[in-house]
Amino acid sequence: MVITPSKHRYAKIALAIALALFASADSVYSRRCAPEPRPVFSGITYGCELLERSEEGHGILHWVRVELSAPGIELYVTPLDPSALAGGFQYRLNWIDDVLRNEGLAVVINGALFTSEPRWRPGLPGDLAKGVETVVSDHVTSHIWEHTYLLWFDDALNAHLRPSKPPRPEDLRKAKWGIGGQGVGLQGGRVWSGSDRKADSRTAVGIDAERKLLFLTVAESASPRLLLEQLSKLGARDAMLLDGGGSSAMAIGEGGRNLARGTLLGGWRPVATFFGVKAHRLSEP
């Protein structure tokens, strides 16, 4: 049977609703974990870890390391939507694979916490939404929420993550890109001793500011403590969690080498904001 784009879209919406009824269904889709990290775009390396089953998690953890000083590296944060602003909102929900394709991204993950309308059913693409935490897209600040911890980048892609909230006015003036999170659980390479040990689908971002490295991670099932420990092992010095659960997702863009394009984990729940990276394709050998 031939599936037309419209039929495919309706099928995906129906599946999103069905998955929302099952708390454990958020992470049903993940690819086999390859044993060795590999370059996928210029300045971007992909890898994964198969977590041993424990009370703190199991399954696959996908990670990406981005060299922010590499030629061609650019960041992306979902901008405010004019049609949503006209109705008193900020965004419209979107699929991760649509954002990946439409923005020409090399890699993208889900972003900050959000609320959407109507609330009586699972969110669908196009629904109006508001962000909970502060984000910055191309020097435009969405709003200021007093409980936001902000990972932000200046025009030279220098990364900053202060273990304090809310974002300082001077930081917001300098920030070109920024994504809000829920506490800096990794500081100076050490995981906070009080980190939660409850397993769930998780998304996190980390940095090594001195080496200009950015780390993006999603886990099929992991506690915040376990995910932050994995980030520390990868080389992150500071890190925080983003929205998780059914929102957790990572996708790789067209033109990457050594890894097929598409969603690596999640992607069945449309969300309000995304954090992504643009990069040059690797040159042919």
mmCIF file of C-alpha atoms in Angstrom:
data_model
loop_
_atom_site.group_PDB
_atom_site.id
_atom_site.type_symbol
_atom_site.label_atom_id
_atom_site.label_comp_id
_atom_site.label_asym_id
_atom_site.label_seq_id
_atom_site.Cartn_x
_atom_site.Cartn_y
_atom_site.Cartn_z
ATOM 1 C CA MET A 1 0.000 0.000 0.000
ATOM 2 C CA VAL A 2 1.307 3.462 -0.887
ATOM 3 C CA ILE A 3 1.295 5.908 2.042
ATOM 4 C CA THR A 4 0.857 9.507 0.911
ATOM 5 C CA PRO A 5 2.410 12.389 2.928
ATOM 6 C CA SER A 6 -1.025 13.348 4.305
ATOM 7 C CA LYS A 7 -1.764 9.771 5.365
ATOM 8 C CA HIS A 8 1.666 9.538 6.921
ATOM 9 C CA ARG A 9 1.039 12.722 8.904
ATOM 10 C CA TYR A 10 -2.343 11.530 10.189
ATOM 11 C CA ALA A 11 -0.832 8.174 11.109
ATOM 12 C CA LYS A 12 1.919 9.932 13.054
ATOM 13 C CA ILE A 13 -0.602 12.073 14.927
ATOM 14 C CA ALA A 14 -2.633 8.993 15.813
ATOM 15 C CA LEU A 15 0.514 7.255 17.035
ATOM 16 C CA ALA A 16 1.486 10.294 19.130
ATOM 17 C CA ILE A 17 -1.879 10.148 20.887
ATOM 18 C CA ALA A 18 -1.586 6.403 21.449
ATOM 19 C CA LEU A 19 1.931 6.675 22.859
ATOM 20 C CA ALA A 20 0.872 9.417 25.249
ATOM 21 C CA LEU A 21 -1.440 6.918 26.941
ATOM 22 C CA PHE A 22 1.505 4.761 27.977
ATOM 23 C CA ALA A 23 4.151 6.239 30.264
ATOM 24 C CA SER A 24 6.692 3.682 29.182
ATOM 25 C CA ALA A 25 6.118 4.184 25.480
ATOM 26 C CA ASP A 26 8.183 7.344 25.086
ATOM 27 C CA SER A 27 11.370 5.469 24.424
ATOM 28 C CA VAL A 28 10.157 2.600 22.277
ATOM 29 C CA TYR A 29 12.194 3.742 19.293
ATOM 30 C CA SER A 30 15.967 3.699 19.482
ATOM 31 C CA ARG A 31 18.595 2.384 17.129
ATOM 32 C CA ARG A 32 21.255 -0.211 17.753
ATOM 33 C CA CYS A 33 24.301 1.206 19.492
ATOM 34 C CA ALA A 34 27.491 1.103 17.420
ATOM 35 C CA PRO A 35 30.675 0.373 19.394
ATOM 36 C CA GLU A 36 32.892 3.319 18.408
ATOM 37 C CA PRO A 37 32.297 7.102 18.215
ATOM 38 C CA ARG A 38 32.456 8.461 14.681
ATOM 39 C CA PRO A 39 32.575 11.876 12.985
ATOM 40 C CA VAL A 40 29.251 12.650 11.308
ATOM 41 C CA PHE A 41 29.724 16.293 10.274
ATOM 42 C CA SER A 42 32.675 18.654 10.345
ATOM 43 C CA GLY A 43 33.268 19.369 14.035
ATOM 44 C CA ILE A 44 30.572 16.925 15.196
ATOM 45 C CA THR A 45 31.179 13.461 16.636
ATOM 46 C CA TYR A 46 28.418 10.968 17.473
ATOM 47 C CA GLY A 47 28.565 8.099 19.932
ATOM 48 C CA CYS A 48 26.325 5.983 22.112
ATOM 49 C CA GLU A 49 26.489 3.894 25.249
ATOM 50 C CA LEU A 50 24.472 0.828 26.190
ATOM 51 C CA LEU A 51 23.628 1.330 29.846
ATOM 52 C CA GLU A 52 23.652 -1.705 32.091
ATOM 53 C CA ARG A 53 20.205 -2.294 33.562
ATOM 54 C CA SER A 54 19.871 -0.940 37.090
ATOM 55 C CA GLU A 55 17.435 1.019 39.248
ATOM 56 C CA GLU A 56 18.856 4.169 37.646
ATOM 57 C CA GLY A 57 18.269 3.217 34.026
ATOM 58 C CA HIS A 58 18.877 0.984 31.050
ATOM 59 C CA GLY A 59 18.969 1.035 27.267
ATOM 60 C CA ILE A 60 20.771 3.358 24.903
ATOM 61 C CA LEU A 61 22.276 6.767 25.613
ATOM 62 C CA HIS A 62 23.009 8.807 22.464
ATOM 63 C CA TRP A 63 25.537 11.635 22.609
ATOM 64 C CA VAL A 64 27.012 14.245 20.307
ATOM 65 C CA ARG A 65 30.162 16.311 20.856
ATOM 66 C CA VAL A 66 30.358 19.612 18.993
ATOM 67 C CA GLU A 67 33.597 21.550 18.487
ATOM 68 C CA LEU A 68 32.278 25.099 18.669
ATOM 69 C CA SER A 69 35.480 26.469 17.131
ATOM 70 C CA ALA A 70 35.168 24.316 13.977
ATOM 71 C CA PRO A 71 34.486 26.206 10.714
ATOM 72 C CA GLY A 72 30.833 26.260 9.760
ATOM 73 C CA ILE A 73 29.391 25.513 13.206
ATOM 74 C CA GLU A 74 26.247 27.512 13.960
ATOM 75 C CA LEU A 75 23.613 27.107 16.662
ATOM 76 C CA TYR A 76 19.836 27.103 16.464
ATOM 77 C CA VAL A 77 17.154 27.795 19.073
ATOM 78 C CA THR A 78 13.480 27.923 18.104
ATOM 79 C CA PRO A 79 12.449 31.563 17.532
ATOM 80 C CA LEU A 80 9.218 33.107 18.736
ATOM 81 C CA ASP A 81 6.319 32.457 16.367
ATOM 82 C CA PRO A 82 4.549 35.654 15.181
ATOM 83 C CA SER A 83 1.183 33.910 14.764
ATOM 84 C CA ALA A 84 1.423 32.508 18.289
ATOM 85 C CA LEU A 85 2.422 35.890 19.723
ATOM 86 C CA ALA A 86 -0.680 37.421 18.136
ATOM 87 C CA GLY A 87 -2.791 35.042 20.195
ATOM 88 C CA GLY A 88 -0.973 35.611 23.477
ATOM 89 C CA PHE A 89 1.329 32.587 23.133
ATOM 90 C CA GLN A 90 4.956 32.167 22.004
ATOM 91 C CA TYR A 91 5.295 29.011 19.909
ATOM 92 C CA ARG A 92 3.501 26.298 17.993
ATOM 93 C CA LEU A 93 4.295 22.676 18.675
ATOM 94 C CA ASN A 94 6.400 20.953 16.036
ATOM 95 C CA TRP A 95 7.857 17.554 15.196
ATOM 96 C CA ILE A 96 11.608 17.180 15.633
ATOM 97 C CA ASP A 97 12.067 15.731 12.136
ATOM 98 C CA ASP A 98 10.254 18.705 10.566
ATOM 99 C CA VAL A 99 12.555 21.142 12.389
ATOM 100 C CA LEU A 100 15.587 19.049 11.421
ATOM 101 C CA ARG A 101 14.666 19.224 7.737
ATOM 102 C CA ASN A 102 13.257 22.747 7.517
ATOM 103 C CA GLU A 103 16.169 24.386 9.369
ATOM 104 C CA GLY A 104 18.895 22.325 7.692
ATOM 105 C CA LEU A 105 20.323 21.139 11.010
ATOM 106 C CA ALA A 106 23.091 18.602 11.517
ATOM 107 C CA VAL A 107 21.770 17.558 14.925
ATOM 108 C CA VAL A 108 18.843 18.665 17.063
ATOM 109 C CA ILE A 109 17.387 17.806 20.468
ATOM 110 C CA ASN A 110 14.225 18.889 22.282
ATOM 111 C CA GLY A 111 14.512 22.056 24.303
ATOM 112 C CA ALA A 112 12.970 23.673 27.369
ATOM 113 C CA LEU A 113 9.823 22.903 29.359
ATOM 114 C CA PHE A 114 6.550 24.225 27.911
ATOM 115 C CA THR A 115 2.789 24.241 28.218
ATOM 116 C CA SER A 116 0.348 24.020 25.330
ATOM 117 C CA GLU A 117 -3.335 24.432 24.545
ATOM 118 C CA PRO A 118 -5.739 22.676 24.642
ATOM 119 C CA ARG A 119 -4.703 20.808 27.754
ATOM 120 C CA TRP A 120 -7.391 18.124 27.690
ATOM 121 C CA ARG A 121 -5.552 16.037 25.069
ATOM 122 C CA PRO A 122 -1.957 15.254 24.078
ATOM 123 C CA GLY A 123 -0.260 18.050 22.146
ATOM 124 C CA LEU A 124 -0.423 18.010 18.357
ATOM 125 C CA PRO A 125 1.716 19.889 15.807
ATOM 126 C CA GLY A 126 0.451 23.429 15.372
ATOM 127 C CA ASP A 127 -0.960 23.718 18.897
ATOM 128 C CA LEU A 128 -0.248 27.015 20.615
ATOM 129 C CA ALA A 129 2.373 26.877 23.354
ATOM 130 C CA LYS A 130 4.255 28.926 25.933
ATOM 131 C CA GLY A 131 7.765 28.253 27.168
ATOM 132 C CA VAL A 132 8.330 27.801 30.884
ATOM 133 C CA GLU A 133 12.056 28.584 30.986
ATOM 134 C CA THR A 134 13.878 31.438 29.310
ATOM 135 C CA VAL A 135 15.399 30.831 25.870
ATOM 136 C CA VAL A 136 17.319 33.126 23.532
ATOM 137 C CA SER A 137 17.151 32.881 19.754
ATOM 138 C CA ASP A 138 19.428 35.113 17.672
ATOM 139 C CA HIS A 139 19.626 37.763 20.419
ATOM 140 C CA VAL A 140 15.855 37.705 21.102
ATOM 141 C CA THR A 141 14.937 36.691 24.672
ATOM 142 C CA SER A 142 11.623 34.850 24.957
ATOM 143 C CA HIS A 143 10.825 36.013 28.488
ATOM 144 C CA ILE A 144 12.467 35.863 31.898
ATOM 145 C CA TRP A 145 11.464 33.153 34.347
ATOM 146 C CA GLU A 146 12.981 33.527 37.778
ATOM 147 C CA HIS A 147 13.813 29.816 38.134
ATOM 148 C CA THR A 148 15.718 29.462 34.845
ATOM 149 C CA TYR A 149 19.329 28.314 34.688
ATOM 150 C CA LEU A 150 20.568 29.466 31.306
ATOM 151 C CA LEU A 151 23.183 27.919 29.048
ATOM 152 C CA TRP A 152 24.054 30.741 26.682
ATOM 153 C CA PHE A 153 26.477 31.487 23.866
ATOM 154 C CA ASP A 154 27.831 34.826 22.697
ATOM 155 C CA ASP A 155 28.472 35.863 19.091
ATOM 156 C CA ALA A 156 31.792 33.970 19.088
ATOM 157 C CA LEU A 157 30.065 30.810 20.403
ATOM 158 C CA ASN A 158 31.779 31.026 23.770
ATOM 159 C CA ALA A 159 29.646 28.983 26.168
ATOM 160 C CA HIS A 160 28.485 30.129 29.606
ATOM 161 C CA LEU A 161 26.542 28.234 32.291
ATOM 162 C CA ARG A 162 26.290 29.890 35.688
ATOM 163 C CA PRO A 163 25.025 27.840 38.680
ATOM 164 C CA SER A 164 22.613 30.606 39.637
ATOM 165 C CA LYS A 165 19.190 31.897 38.623
ATOM 166 C CA PRO A 166 17.583 33.846 37.050
ATOM 167 C CA PRO A 167 19.747 34.872 34.062
ATOM 168 C CA ARG A 168 21.543 38.150 34.693
ATOM 169 C CA PRO A 169 20.574 41.139 32.525
ATOM 170 C CA GLU A 170 24.189 41.563 31.391
ATOM 171 C CA ASP A 171 24.266 37.924 30.260
ATOM 172 C CA LEU A 172 21.058 38.290 28.285
ATOM 173 C CA ARG A 173 22.455 41.371 26.552
ATOM 174 C CA LYS A 174 25.460 39.354 25.357
ATOM 175 C CA ALA A 175 23.625 36.115 24.574
ATOM 176 C CA LYS A 176 22.987 35.257 20.930
ATOM 177 C CA TRP A 177 21.677 31.782 21.755
ATOM 178 C CA GLY A 178 20.450 30.370 25.035
ATOM 179 C CA ILE A 179 18.482 27.435 26.375
ATOM 180 C CA GLY A 180 16.935 27.274 29.840
ATOM 181 C CA GLY A 181 17.242 24.253 32.115
ATOM 182 C CA GLN A 182 16.387 22.889 35.519
ATOM 183 C CA GLY A 183 19.502 23.239 37.602
ATOM 184 C CA VAL A 184 23.227 22.880 36.981
ATOM 185 C CA GLY A 185 23.762 19.313 38.203
ATOM 186 C CA LEU A 186 27.335 19.020 36.908
ATOM 187 C CA GLN A 187 29.800 21.706 37.981
ATOM 188 C CA GLY A 188 33.526 21.615 37.376
ATOM 189 C CA GLY A 189 33.294 17.961 36.361
ATOM 190 C CA ARG A 190 31.558 16.877 39.594
ATOM 191 C CA VAL A 191 27.966 15.667 39.822
ATOM 192 C CA TRP A 192 25.856 17.242 42.553
ATOM 193 C CA SER A 193 25.488 14.734 45.396
ATOM 194 C CA GLY A 194 21.754 15.375 45.665
ATOM 195 C CA SER A 195 20.989 14.508 42.027
ATOM 196 C CA ASP A 196 17.787 12.502 41.515
ATOM 197 C CA ARG A 197 18.180 8.751 40.964
ATOM 198 C CA LYS A 198 14.793 8.129 39.326
ATOM 199 C CA ALA A 199 15.039 6.675 35.814
ATOM 200 C CA ASP A 200 13.134 8.183 32.881
ATOM 201 C CA SER A 201 13.775 9.320 29.325
ATOM 202 C CA ARG A 202 16.142 12.270 29.695
ATOM 203 C CA THR A 203 17.731 15.067 27.678
ATOM 204 C CA ALA A 204 20.759 17.036 28.851
ATOM 205 C CA VAL A 205 23.334 19.516 27.573
ATOM 206 C CA GLY A 206 26.882 20.013 28.753
ATOM 207 C CA ILE A 207 29.909 22.154 27.963
ATOM 208 C CA ASP A 208 33.622 22.419 28.420
ATOM 209 C CA ALA A 209 33.874 26.183 28.079
ATOM 210 C CA GLU A 210 37.675 26.258 28.067
ATOM 211 C CA ARG A 211 37.943 23.791 25.167
ATOM 212 C CA LYS A 212 34.843 25.240 23.411
ATOM 213 C CA LEU A 213 33.031 21.888 23.418
ATOM 214 C CA LEU A 214 29.277 21.343 23.516
ATOM 215 C CA PHE A 215 27.689 18.000 24.437
ATOM 216 C CA LEU A 216 24.116 16.950 23.603
ATOM 217 C CA THR A 217 22.702 13.757 25.121
ATOM 218 C CA VAL A 218 19.445 11.824 25.228
ATOM 219 C CA ALA A 219 18.877 8.609 27.168
ATOM 220 C CA GLU A 220 16.242 5.952 26.725
ATOM 221 C CA SER A 221 16.052 5.532 30.496
ATOM 222 C CA ALA A 222 18.413 7.170 32.965
ATOM 223 C CA SER A 223 18.375 9.039 36.240
ATOM 224 C CA PRO A 224 19.643 12.615 36.284
ATOM 225 C CA ARG A 225 22.637 11.426 38.334
ATOM 226 C CA LEU A 226 23.512 8.688 35.854
ATOM 227 C CA LEU A 227 23.131 10.940 32.817
ATOM 228 C CA LEU A 228 25.282 13.668 34.369
ATOM 229 C CA GLU A 229 27.936 11.087 35.272
ATOM 230 C CA GLN A 230 27.998 9.962 31.650
ATOM 231 C CA LEU A 231 28.400 13.576 30.500
ATOM 232 C CA SER A 232 31.322 14.011 32.879
ATOM 233 C CA LYS A 233 32.984 10.881 31.457
ATOM 234 C CA LEU A 234 32.553 12.291 27.944
ATOM 235 C CA GLY A 235 34.439 15.441 28.943
ATOM 236 C CA ALA A 236 31.739 17.912 29.976
ATOM 237 C CA ARG A 237 32.664 20.179 32.872
ATOM 238 C CA ASP A 238 29.237 21.731 33.442
ATOM 239 C CA ALA A 239 25.804 20.403 32.476
ATOM 240 C CA MET A 240 22.082 20.578 33.107
ATOM 241 C CA LEU A 241 18.910 18.717 32.176
ATOM 242 C CA LEU A 242 16.360 19.987 29.680
ATOM 243 C CA ASP A 243 12.757 18.833 29.273
ATOM 244 C CA GLY A 244 12.540 15.042 29.520
ATOM 245 C CA GLY A 245 10.082 12.171 29.571
ATOM 246 C CA GLY A 246 8.028 12.010 26.395
ATOM 247 C CA SER A 247 9.736 15.160 25.080
ATOM 248 C CA SER A 248 13.213 13.590 24.981
ATOM 249 C CA ALA A 249 14.448 13.260 21.392
ATOM 250 C CA MET A 250 17.526 13.535 19.202
ATOM 251 C CA ALA A 251 17.771 13.561 15.397
ATOM 252 C CA ILE A 252 20.648 13.626 12.899
ATOM 253 C CA GLY A 253 20.403 15.630 9.679
ATOM 254 C CA GLU A 254 20.797 14.931 5.990
ATOM 255 C CA GLY A 255 24.352 14.610 4.726
ATOM 256 C CA GLY A 256 25.954 13.193 7.835
ATOM 257 C CA ARG A 257 28.509 10.461 7.282
ATOM 258 C CA ASN A 258 28.690 7.143 9.134
ATOM 259 C CA LEU A 259 25.155 7.488 10.486
ATOM 260 C CA ALA A 260 21.784 7.360 8.769
ATOM 261 C CA ARG A 261 19.665 10.510 8.807
ATOM 262 C CA GLY A 262 16.661 10.596 11.093
ATOM 263 C CA THR A 263 15.455 10.386 14.657
ATOM 264 C CA LEU A 264 17.682 8.381 16.986
ATOM 265 C CA LEU A 265 15.351 8.421 19.967
ATOM 266 C CA GLY A 266 11.889 9.804 20.695
ATOM 267 C CA GLY A 267 10.242 12.168 18.256
ATOM 268 C CA TRP A 268 6.661 11.056 18.754
ATOM 269 C CA ARG A 269 5.714 14.089 20.854
ATOM 270 C CA PRO A 270 5.733 17.537 19.222
ATOM 271 C CA VAL A 271 7.344 20.164 21.448
ATOM 272 C CA ALA A 272 7.664 23.939 21.577
ATOM 273 C CA THR A 273 11.409 24.596 21.442
ATOM 274 C CA PHE A 274 14.433 22.850 19.984
ATOM 275 C CA PHE A 275 18.183 23.249 20.359
ATOM 276 C CA GLY A 276 20.258 22.357 17.327
ATOM 277 C CA VAL A 277 23.528 22.716 15.466
ATOM 278 C CA LYS A 278 24.335 23.471 11.828
ATOM 279 C CA ALA A 279 27.590 22.190 10.334
ATOM 280 C CA HIS A 280 29.430 21.534 7.087
ATOM 281 C CA ARG A 281 29.378 18.063 5.635
ATOM 282 C CA LEU A 282 32.565 16.082 5.984
ATOM 283 C CA SER A 283 34.749 16.306 2.908
ATOM 284 C CA GLU A 284 35.017 13.213 0.758
ATOM 285 C CA PRO A 285 38.031 11.008 1.503
#
